[in-house]
Tab-separated table of C-alpha atoms in Angstrom:
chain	number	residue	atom	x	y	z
A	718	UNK	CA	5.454	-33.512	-33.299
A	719	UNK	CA	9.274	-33.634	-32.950
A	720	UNK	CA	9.199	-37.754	-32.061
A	721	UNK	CA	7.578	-37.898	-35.577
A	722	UNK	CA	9.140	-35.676	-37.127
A	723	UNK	CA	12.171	-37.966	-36.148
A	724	UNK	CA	10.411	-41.106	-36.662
A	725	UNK	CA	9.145	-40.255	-40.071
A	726	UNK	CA	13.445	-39.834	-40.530
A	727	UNK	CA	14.107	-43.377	-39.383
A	728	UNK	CA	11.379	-45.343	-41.216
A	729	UNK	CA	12.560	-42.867	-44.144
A	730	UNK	CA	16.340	-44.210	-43.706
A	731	UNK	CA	15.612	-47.873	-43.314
A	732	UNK	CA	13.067	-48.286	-46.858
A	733	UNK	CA	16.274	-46.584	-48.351
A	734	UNK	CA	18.346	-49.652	-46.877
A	735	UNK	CA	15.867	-52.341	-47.951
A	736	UNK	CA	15.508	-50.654	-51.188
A	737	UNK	CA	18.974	-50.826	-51.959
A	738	UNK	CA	19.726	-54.682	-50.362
A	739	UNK	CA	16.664	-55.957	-52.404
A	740	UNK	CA	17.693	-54.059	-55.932
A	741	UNK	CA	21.552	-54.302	-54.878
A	742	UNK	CA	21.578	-50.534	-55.852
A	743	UNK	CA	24.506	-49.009	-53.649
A	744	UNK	CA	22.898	-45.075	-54.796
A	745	UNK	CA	20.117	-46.322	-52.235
A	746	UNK	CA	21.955	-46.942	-49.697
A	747	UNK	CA	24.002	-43.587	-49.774
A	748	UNK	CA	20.728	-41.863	-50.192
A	749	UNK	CA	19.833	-43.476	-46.359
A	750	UNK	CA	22.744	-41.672	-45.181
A	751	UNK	CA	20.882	-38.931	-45.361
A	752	UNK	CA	17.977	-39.438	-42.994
A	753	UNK	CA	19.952	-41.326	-40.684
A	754	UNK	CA	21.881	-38.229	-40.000
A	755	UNK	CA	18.964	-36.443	-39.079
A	756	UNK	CA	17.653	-38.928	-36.767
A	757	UNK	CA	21.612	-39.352	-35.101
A	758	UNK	CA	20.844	-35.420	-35.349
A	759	UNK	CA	18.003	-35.115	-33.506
A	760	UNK	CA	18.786	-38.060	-30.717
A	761	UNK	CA	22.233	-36.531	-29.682
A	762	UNK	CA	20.239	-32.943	-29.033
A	763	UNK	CA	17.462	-34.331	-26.864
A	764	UNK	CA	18.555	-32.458	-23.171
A	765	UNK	CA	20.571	-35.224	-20.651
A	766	UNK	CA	18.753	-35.492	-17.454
A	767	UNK	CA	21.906	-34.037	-15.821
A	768	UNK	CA	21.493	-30.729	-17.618
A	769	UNK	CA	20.455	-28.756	-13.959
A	770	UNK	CA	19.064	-25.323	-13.767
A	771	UNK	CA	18.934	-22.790	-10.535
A	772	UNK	CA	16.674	-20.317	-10.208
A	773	UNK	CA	17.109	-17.131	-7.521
A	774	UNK	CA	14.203	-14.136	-7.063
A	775	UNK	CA	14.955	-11.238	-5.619
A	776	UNK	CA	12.364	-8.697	-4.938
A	777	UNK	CA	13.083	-4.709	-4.359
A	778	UNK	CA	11.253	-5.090	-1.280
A	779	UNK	CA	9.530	-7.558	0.097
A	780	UNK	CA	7.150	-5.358	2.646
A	781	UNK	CA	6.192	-2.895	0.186
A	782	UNK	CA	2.965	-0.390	0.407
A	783	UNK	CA	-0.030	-1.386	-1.665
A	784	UNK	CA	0.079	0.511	-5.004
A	785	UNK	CA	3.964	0.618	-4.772
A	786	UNK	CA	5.994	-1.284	-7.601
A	787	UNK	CA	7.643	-3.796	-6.993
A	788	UNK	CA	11.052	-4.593	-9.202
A	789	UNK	CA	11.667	-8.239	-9.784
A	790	UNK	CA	14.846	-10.195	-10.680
A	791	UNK	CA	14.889	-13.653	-11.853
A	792	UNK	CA	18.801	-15.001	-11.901
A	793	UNK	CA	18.789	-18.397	-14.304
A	794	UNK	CA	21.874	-20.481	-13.644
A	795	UNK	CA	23.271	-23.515	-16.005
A	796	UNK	CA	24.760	-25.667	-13.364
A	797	UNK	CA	25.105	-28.319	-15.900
A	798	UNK	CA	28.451	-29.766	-17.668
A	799	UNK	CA	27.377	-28.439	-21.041
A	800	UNK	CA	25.831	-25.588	-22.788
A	801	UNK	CA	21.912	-25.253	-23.201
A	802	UNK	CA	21.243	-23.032	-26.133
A	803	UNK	CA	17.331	-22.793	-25.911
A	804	UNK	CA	16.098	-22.424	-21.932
A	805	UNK	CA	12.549	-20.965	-21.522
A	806	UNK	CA	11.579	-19.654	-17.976
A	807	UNK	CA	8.115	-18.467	-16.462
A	808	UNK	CA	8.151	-16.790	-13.308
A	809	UNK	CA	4.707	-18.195	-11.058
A	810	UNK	CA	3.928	-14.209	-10.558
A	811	UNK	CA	0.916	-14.363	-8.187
A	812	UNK	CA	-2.432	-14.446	-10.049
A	813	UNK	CA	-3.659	-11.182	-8.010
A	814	UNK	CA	-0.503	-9.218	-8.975
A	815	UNK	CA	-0.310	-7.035	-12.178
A	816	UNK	CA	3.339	-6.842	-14.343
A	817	UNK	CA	3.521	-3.049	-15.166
A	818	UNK	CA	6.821	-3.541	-17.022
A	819	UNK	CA	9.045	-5.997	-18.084
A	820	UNK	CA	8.214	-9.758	-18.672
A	821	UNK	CA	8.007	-13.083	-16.313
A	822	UNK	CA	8.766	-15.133	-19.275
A	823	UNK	CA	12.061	-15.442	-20.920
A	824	UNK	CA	14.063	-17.394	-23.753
A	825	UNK	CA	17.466	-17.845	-22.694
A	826	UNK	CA	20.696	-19.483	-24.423
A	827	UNK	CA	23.180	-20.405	-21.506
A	828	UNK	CA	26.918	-21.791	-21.342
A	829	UNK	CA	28.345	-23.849	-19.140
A	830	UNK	CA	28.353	-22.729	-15.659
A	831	UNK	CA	26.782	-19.106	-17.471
A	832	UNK	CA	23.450	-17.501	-15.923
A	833	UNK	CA	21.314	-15.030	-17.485
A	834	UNK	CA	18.965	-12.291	-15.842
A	835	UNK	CA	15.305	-11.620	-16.316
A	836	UNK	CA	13.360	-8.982	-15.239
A	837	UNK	CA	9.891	-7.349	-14.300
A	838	UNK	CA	7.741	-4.847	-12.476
A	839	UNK	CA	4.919	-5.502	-10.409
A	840	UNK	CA	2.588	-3.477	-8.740
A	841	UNK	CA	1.851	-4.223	-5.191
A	842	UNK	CA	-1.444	-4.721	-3.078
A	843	UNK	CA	-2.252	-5.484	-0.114
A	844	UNK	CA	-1.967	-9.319	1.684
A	845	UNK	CA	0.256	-11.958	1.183
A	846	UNK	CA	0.788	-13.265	-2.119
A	847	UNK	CA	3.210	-16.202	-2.183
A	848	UNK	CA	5.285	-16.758	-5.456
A	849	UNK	CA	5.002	-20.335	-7.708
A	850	UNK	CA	7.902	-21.969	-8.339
A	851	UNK	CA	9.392	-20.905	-12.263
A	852	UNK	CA	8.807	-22.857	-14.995
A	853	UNK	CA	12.350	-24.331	-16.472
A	854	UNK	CA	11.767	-25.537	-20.117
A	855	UNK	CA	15.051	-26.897	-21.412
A	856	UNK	CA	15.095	-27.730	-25.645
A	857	UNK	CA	17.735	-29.232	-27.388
A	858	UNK	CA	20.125	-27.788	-30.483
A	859	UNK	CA	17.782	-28.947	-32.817
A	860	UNK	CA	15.063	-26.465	-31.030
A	861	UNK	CA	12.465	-29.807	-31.541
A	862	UNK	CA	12.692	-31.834	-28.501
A	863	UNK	CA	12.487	-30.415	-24.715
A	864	UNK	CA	11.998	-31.209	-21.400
A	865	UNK	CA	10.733	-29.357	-17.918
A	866	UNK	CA	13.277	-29.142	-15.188
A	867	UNK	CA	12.590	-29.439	-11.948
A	868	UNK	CA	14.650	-25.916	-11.141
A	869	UNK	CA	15.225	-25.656	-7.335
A	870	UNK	CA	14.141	-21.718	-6.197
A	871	UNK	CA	16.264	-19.609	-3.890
A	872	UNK	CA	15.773	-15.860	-2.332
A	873	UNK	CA	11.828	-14.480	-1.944
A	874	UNK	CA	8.876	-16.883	-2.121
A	875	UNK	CA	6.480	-14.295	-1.194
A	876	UNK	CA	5.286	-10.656	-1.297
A	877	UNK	CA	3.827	-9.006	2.147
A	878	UNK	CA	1.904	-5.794	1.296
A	879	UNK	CA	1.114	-3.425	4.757
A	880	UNK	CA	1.914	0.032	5.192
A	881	UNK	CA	4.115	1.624	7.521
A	882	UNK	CA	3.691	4.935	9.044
A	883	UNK	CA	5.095	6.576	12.034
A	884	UNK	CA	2.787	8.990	13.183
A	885	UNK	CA	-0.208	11.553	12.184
A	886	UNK	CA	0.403	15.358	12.783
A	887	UNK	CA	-1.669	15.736	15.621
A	888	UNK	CA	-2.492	19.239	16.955
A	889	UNK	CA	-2.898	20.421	20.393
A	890	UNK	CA	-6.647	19.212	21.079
A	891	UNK	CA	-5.956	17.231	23.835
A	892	UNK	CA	-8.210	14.824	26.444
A	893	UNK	CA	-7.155	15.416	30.569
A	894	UNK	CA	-5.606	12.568	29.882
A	895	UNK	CA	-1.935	12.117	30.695
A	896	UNK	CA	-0.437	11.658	27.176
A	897	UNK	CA	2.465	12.513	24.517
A	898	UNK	CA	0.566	15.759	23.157
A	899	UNK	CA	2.169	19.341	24.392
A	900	UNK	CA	-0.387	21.466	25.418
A	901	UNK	CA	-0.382	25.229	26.314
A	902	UNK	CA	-1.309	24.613	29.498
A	903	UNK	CA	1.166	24.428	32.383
A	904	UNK	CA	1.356	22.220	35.195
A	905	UNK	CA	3.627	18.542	35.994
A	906	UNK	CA	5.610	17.993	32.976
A	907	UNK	CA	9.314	17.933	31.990
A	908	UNK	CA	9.246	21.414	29.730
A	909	UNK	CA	9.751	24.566	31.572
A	910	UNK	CA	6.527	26.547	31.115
A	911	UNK	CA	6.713	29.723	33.676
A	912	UNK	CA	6.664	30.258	37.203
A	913	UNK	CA	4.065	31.426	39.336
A	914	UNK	CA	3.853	32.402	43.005
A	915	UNK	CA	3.518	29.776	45.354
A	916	UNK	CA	0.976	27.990	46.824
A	917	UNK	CA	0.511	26.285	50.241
A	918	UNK	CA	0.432	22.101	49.012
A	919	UNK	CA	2.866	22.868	45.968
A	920	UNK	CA	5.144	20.207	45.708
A	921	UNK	CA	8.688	20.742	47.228
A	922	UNK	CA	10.364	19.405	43.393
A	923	UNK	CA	8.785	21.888	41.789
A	924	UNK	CA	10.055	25.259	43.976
A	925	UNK	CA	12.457	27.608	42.132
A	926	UNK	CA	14.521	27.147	44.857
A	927	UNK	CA	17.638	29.308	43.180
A	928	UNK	CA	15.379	32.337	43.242
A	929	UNK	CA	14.441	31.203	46.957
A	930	UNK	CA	18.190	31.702	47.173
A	931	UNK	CA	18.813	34.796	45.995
A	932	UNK	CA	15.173	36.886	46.919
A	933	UNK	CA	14.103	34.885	49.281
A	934	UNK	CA	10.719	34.746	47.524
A	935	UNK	CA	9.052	31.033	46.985
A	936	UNK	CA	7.620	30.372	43.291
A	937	UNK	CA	6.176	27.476	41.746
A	938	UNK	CA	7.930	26.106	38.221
A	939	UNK	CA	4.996	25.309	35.848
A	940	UNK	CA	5.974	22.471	32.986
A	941	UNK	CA	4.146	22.214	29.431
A	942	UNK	CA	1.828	19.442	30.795
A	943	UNK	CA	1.838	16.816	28.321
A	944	UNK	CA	-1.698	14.728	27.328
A	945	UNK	CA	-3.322	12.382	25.469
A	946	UNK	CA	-5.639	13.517	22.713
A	947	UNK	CA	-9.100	11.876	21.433
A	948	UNK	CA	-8.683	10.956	17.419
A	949	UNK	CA	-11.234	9.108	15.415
A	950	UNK	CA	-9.780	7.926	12.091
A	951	UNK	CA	-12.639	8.292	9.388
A	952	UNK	CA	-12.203	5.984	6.497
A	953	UNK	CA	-13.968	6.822	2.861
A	954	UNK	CA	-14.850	3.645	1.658
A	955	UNK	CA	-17.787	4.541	-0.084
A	956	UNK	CA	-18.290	4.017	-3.800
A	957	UNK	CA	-17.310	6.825	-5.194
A	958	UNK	CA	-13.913	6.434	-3.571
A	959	UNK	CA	-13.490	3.437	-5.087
A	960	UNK	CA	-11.901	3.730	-7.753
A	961	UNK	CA	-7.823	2.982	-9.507
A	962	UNK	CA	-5.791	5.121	-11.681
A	963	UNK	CA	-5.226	1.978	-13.627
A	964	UNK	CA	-6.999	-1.525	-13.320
A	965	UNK	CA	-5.264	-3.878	-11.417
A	966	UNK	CA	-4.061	-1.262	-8.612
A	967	UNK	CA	-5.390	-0.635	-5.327
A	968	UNK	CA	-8.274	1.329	-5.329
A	969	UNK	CA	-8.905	4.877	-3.278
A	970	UNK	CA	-11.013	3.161	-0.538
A	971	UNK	CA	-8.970	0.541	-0.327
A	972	UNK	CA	-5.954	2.936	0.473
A	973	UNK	CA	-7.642	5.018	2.538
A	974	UNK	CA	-8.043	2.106	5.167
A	975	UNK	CA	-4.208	0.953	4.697
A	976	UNK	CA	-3.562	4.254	5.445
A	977	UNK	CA	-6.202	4.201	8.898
A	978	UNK	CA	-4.923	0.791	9.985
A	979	UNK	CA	-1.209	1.417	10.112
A	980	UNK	CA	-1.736	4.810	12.036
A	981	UNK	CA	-4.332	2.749	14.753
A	982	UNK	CA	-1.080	1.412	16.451
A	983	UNK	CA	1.572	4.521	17.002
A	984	UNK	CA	-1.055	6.651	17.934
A	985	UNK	CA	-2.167	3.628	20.802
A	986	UNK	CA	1.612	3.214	21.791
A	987	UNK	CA	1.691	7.587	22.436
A	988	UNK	CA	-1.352	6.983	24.659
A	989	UNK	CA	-4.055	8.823	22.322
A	990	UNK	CA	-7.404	7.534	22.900
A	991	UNK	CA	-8.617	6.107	19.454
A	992	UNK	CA	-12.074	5.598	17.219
A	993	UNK	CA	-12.712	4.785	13.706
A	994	UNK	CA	-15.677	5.559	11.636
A	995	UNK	CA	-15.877	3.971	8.222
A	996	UNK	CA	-17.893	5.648	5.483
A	997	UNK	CA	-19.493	3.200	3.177
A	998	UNK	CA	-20.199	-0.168	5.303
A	999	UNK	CA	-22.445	-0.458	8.200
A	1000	UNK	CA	-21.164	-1.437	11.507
A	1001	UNK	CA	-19.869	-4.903	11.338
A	1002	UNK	CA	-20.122	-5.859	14.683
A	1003	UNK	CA	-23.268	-3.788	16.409
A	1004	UNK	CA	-25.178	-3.310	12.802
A	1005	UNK	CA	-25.685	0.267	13.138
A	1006	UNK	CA	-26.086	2.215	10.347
A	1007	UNK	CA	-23.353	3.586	7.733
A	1008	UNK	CA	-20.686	4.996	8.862
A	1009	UNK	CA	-19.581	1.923	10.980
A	1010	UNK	CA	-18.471	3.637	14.197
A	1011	UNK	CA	-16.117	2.974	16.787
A	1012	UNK	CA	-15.780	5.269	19.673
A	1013	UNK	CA	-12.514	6.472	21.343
A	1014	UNK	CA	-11.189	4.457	23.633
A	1015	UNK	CA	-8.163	1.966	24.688
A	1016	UNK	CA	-7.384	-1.823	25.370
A	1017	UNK	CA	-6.938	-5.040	24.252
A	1018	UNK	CA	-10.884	-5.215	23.417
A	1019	UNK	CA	-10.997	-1.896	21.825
A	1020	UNK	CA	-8.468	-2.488	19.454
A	1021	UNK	CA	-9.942	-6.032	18.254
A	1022	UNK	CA	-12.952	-3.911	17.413
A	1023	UNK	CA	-11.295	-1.388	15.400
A	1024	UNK	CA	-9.101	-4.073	13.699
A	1025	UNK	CA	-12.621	-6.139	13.067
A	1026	UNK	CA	-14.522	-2.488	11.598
A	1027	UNK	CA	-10.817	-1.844	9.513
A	1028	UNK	CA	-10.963	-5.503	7.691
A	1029	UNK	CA	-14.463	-5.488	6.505
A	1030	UNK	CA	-13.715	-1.653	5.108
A	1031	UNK	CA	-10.680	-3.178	3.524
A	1032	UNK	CA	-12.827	-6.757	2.410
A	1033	UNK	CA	-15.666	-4.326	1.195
A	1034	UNK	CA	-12.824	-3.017	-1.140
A	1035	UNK	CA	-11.127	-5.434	-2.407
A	1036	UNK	CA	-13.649	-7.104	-4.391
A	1037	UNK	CA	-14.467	-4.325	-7.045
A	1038	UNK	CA	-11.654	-1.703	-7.801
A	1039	UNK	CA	-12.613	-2.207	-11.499
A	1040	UNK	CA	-13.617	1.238	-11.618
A	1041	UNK	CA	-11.127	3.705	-13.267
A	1042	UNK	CA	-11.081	7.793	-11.768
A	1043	UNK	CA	-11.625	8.443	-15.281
A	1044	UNK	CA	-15.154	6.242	-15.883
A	1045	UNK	CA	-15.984	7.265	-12.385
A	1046	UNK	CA	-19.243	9.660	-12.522
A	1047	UNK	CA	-21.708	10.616	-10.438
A	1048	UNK	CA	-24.566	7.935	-10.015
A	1049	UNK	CA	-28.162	9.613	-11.137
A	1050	UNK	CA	-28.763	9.413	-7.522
A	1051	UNK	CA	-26.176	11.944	-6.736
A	1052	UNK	CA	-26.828	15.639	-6.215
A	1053	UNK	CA	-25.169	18.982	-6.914
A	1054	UNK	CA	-23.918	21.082	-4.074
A	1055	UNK	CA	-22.867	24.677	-4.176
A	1056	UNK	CA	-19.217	25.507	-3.543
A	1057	UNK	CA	-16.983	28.836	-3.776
A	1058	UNK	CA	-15.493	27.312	-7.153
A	1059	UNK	CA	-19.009	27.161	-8.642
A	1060	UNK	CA	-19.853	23.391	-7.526
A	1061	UNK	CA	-18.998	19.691	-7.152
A	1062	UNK	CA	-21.179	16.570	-6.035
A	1063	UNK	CA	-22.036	14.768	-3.300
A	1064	UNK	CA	-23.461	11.724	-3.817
A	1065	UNK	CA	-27.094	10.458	-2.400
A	1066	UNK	CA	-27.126	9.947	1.537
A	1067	UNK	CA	-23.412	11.300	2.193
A	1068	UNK	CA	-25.173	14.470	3.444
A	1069	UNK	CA	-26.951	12.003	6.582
A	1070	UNK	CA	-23.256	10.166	6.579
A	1071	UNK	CA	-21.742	13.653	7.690
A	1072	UNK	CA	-24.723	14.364	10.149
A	1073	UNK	CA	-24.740	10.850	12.218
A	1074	UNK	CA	-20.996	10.832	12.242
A	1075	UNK	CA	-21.309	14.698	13.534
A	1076	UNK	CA	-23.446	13.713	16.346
A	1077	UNK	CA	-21.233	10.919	17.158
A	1078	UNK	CA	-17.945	12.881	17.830
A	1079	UNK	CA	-17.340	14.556	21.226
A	1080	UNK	CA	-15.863	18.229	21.544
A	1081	UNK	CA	-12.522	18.070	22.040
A	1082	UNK	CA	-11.457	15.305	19.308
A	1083	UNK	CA	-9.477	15.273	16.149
A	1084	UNK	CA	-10.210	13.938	13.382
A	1085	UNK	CA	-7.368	12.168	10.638
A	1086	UNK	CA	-9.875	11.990	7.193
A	1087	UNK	CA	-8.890	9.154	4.833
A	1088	UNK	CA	-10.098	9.979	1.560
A	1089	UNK	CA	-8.433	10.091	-1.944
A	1090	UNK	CA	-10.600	13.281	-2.630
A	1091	UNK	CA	-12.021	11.978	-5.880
A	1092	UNK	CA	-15.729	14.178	-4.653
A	1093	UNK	CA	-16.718	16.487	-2.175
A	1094	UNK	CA	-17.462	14.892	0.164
A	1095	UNK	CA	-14.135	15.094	2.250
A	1096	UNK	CA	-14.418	18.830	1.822
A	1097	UNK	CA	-18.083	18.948	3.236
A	1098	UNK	CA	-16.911	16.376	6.086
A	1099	UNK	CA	-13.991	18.534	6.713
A	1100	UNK	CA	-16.396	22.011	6.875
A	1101	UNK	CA	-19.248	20.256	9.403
A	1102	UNK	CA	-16.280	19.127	11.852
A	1103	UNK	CA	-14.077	22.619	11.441
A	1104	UNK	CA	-17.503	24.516	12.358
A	1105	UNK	CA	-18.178	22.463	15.768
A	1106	UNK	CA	-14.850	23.049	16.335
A	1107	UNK	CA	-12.205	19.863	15.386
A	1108	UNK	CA	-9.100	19.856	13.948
A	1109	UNK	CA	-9.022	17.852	10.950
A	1110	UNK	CA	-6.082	16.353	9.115
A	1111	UNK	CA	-6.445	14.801	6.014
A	1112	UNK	CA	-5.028	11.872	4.430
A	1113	UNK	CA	-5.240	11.760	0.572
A	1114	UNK	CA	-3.618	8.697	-1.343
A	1115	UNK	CA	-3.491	9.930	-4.931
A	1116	UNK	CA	-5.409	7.442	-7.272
A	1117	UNK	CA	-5.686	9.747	-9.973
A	1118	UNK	CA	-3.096	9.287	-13.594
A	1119	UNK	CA	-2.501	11.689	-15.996
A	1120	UNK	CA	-2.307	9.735	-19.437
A	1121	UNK	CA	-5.758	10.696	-21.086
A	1122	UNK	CA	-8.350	13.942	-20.686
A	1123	UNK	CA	-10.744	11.824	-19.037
A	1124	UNK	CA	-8.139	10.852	-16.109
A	1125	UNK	CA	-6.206	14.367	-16.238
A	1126	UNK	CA	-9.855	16.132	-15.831
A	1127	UNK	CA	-10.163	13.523	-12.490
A	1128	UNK	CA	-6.757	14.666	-11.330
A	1129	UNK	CA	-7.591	18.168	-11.474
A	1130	UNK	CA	-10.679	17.711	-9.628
A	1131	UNK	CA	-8.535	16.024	-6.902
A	1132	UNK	CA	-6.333	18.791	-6.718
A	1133	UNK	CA	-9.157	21.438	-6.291
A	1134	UNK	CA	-10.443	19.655	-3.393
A	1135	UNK	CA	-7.244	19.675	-1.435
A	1136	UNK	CA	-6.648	23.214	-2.036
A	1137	UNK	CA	-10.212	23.095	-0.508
A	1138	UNK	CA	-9.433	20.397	2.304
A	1139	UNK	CA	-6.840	23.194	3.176
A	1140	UNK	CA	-9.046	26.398	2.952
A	1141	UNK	CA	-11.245	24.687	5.236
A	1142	UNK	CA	-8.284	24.005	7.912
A	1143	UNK	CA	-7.296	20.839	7.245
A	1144	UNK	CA	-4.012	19.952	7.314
A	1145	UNK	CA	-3.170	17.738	4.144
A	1146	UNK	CA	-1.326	14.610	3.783
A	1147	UNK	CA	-0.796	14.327	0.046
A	1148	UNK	CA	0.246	10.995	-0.375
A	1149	UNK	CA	1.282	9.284	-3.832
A	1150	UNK	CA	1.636	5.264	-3.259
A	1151	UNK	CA	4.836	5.636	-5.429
A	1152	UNK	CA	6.235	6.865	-2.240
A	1153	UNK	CA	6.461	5.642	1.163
A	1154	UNK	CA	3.253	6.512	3.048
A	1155	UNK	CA	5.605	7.737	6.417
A	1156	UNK	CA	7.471	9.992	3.921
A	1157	UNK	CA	3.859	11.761	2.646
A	1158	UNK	CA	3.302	12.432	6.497
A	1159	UNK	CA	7.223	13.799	7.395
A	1160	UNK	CA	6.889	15.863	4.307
A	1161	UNK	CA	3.499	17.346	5.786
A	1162	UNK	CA	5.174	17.596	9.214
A	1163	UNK	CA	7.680	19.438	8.291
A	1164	UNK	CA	5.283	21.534	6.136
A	1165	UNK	CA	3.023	21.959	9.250
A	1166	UNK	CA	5.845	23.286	10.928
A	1167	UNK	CA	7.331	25.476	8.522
A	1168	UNK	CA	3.680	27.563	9.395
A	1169	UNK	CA	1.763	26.533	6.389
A	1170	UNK	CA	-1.234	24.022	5.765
């Protein structure tokens, strides 16, 4: 359009000239002036090729949690020898990634040698989601003719979404299994426990022999023997769990397996024996029947199953999270259950789900619950394995929003069932993915240790 708008000038500019030369009418030719300047105008505006650009992203973290957001800055340089007055930019944001605030795209007027600042939000999930390079749109003073620059791209080219967490708070359910776990038991260790009297075959390290010295009496030191403890990780991934405080977010199943995945290793490297169960998908790998189970164990072998059950709970995931807490409602398939606040839902075949995992898990283990807490059925899970005697801890990442009834109603419900995670014995990990998943568990550490659930 702007070529003919400018063309249209020039043919306009010389009929004025040949006007005037055939009728030898000098007004004509002053009148050609006129759309001459325009086309001079518009030629001496069109961008040089030397007008450069530079373009450097800077993420607030590049290794963020899923459902954290992400700040981006987009720094626009001139590097050219002359002012650009109209410079449009458009960040290559990821197509999976949503912008929660600000804007990738940008009109800019620059100096020489001046840069300008744009600036957005994203919201993080989880993979790797590389960045295109910005589109550099450069338009003359006359705001008709432009060109694309090829703008060169320093700082972050990509966005890695995992989780990090440091531990679970374990209790003391341990395995005989030499391990990081204190126990109340005494025996070889490095904690003084008590002392006993001694026994013929009790190793000479271990005699108190200062009160040898001054009674004369032998004793045995016992230490706070120190072992390894059998956890399964239990994943929600069912349907129901499913579900985003806003679309475009990482959904509560999806979460709840971040959550499982990044605990698998720490409690490996403290020498805990560890199984997964997934709620939701059948076993991947032997085809048994929902919840995908994989028993406690350790090794190189073990751990490439649990990683295998963890990415198809994660791949089952990722492909809906459409669903919103506040259009989530029970299916017609679902059922009422009775509880002491006058009833929730379960929905259909969760009740079997609890009773093959049940029969599944040996006396003696502890059990981490990943669940955003969105039904009851974390709460019913949690009552089963409290009455054949497990400790449970639950991890909750909150998926729940507070910006309309429908949505505050689902938050509510949330928070009943972790007041009832805890009156069943859990111990609760309320996480919100606007924090950093390790600080959810050192705040329920400390809580833990402060004496309360």
């Amino acid at each position: 359009m702007s070529q003919s708008r400018f063309t249209g000038g020039l043919l306009a500019a010389l009929v004025l000239a040949g006007a005037g030369a055939a009728s030898g009418r000098s007004a004509l030719f002053v009148a050609a002036v006129i759309p001459l300047v325009f086309v001079l105008y518009g030629a001496l505006s069109v961008p040089r090729a030397d007008d450069g650009v530079h373009v450097t992203r800077d993420l607030s973290t590049e290794s963020p949690l899923p459902g954290d957001r992400v700040a981006v800055e987009l720094t626009v340089e001139n590097v050219g020898g002359s002012a650009l007055p109209d410079v449009r930019v458009a960040d290559g944001v990821p197509g999976d990634l949503r912008v929660v605030d600000g804007s990738p795209d940008a009109a800019l007027a620059l100096p020489a040698d001046g840069t300008a600042t744009v600036e957005y939000t994203i919201v993080a999930d989880r993979g790797q989601f590389p960045f295109d390079s910005p589109t550099v749109r450069v338009r003359g003073a006359s705001a008709t003719n432009a060109r694309t620059v090829d703008a060169p791209v320093d700082g972050t080219d990509e966005l890695n979404c995992q989780v990090s967490v440091a531990d679970v708070p374990l209790r003391r359910q341990t395995t005989a299994h030499a391990g990081t776990l204190p126990t109340d038991s005494g025996g070889p260790g490095i904690e003084f426990h008590s002392t006993r009297e001694y026994q013929r075959g009790d190793p000479a390290s271990r005699i108190n022999w200062r009160r040898y010295a001054k009674t004369g009496e032998l004793s045995t030191v016992n230490y706070r023997e120190r072992r390894a403890a059998a956890v399964v990780l239990a994943v929600d991934a069912r349907d129901a769990s499913d579900a985003t405080a806003h679309a475009g977010t990482p959904s509560g199943a999806s979460l709840s397996a971040y959550a499982a995945a990044r605990a698998v290793e720490p409690l490996e490297t403290a020498g805990h024996r560890v199984g997964l169960a997934v709620f939701g998908i059948d076993d991947p790998v032997t085809g048994g029947t929902d919840p995908a189970w994989v028993p406690p164990g350790t090794g190189d072998a073990h751990h490439a199953r649990i990683a295998t059950v963890l990415d198809a709970a994660v791949e089952g995931g990722a492909d809906d999270a459409e669903t919103t807490t506040e259009e989530a409602e029970p299916d017609q398939g679902e059922k009422q259950v009775a509880t002491a606040d006058g009833g929730s839902w379960l929905g259909a075949g969760d009740d079997a789900r609890i009773d093959r995992f049940a029969e599944r898990v040996q006396p003696g283990t502890q059990v981490v619950v990943c669940s955003p807490a969105l039904d009851e059925f974390p709460v019913a899970l949690t009552r089963r394995l409290a009455a054949d005697g497990h400790h449970v801890t639950a991890v909750s990442p909150d998926v729940t929003a507070t910006d309309t009834p429908g949505r505050t109603l689902a938050a509510t419900d949330r928070a009943l069932s972790l007041s009832d995670l805890r009156a069943a014995g859990a111990h609760v990990v309320d996480w919100s993915p606007d924090e950093p998943l390790a600080s959810a568990v050192a705040r329920a550490t400390t809580t833990i240790r402060g004496g309360q659930r």
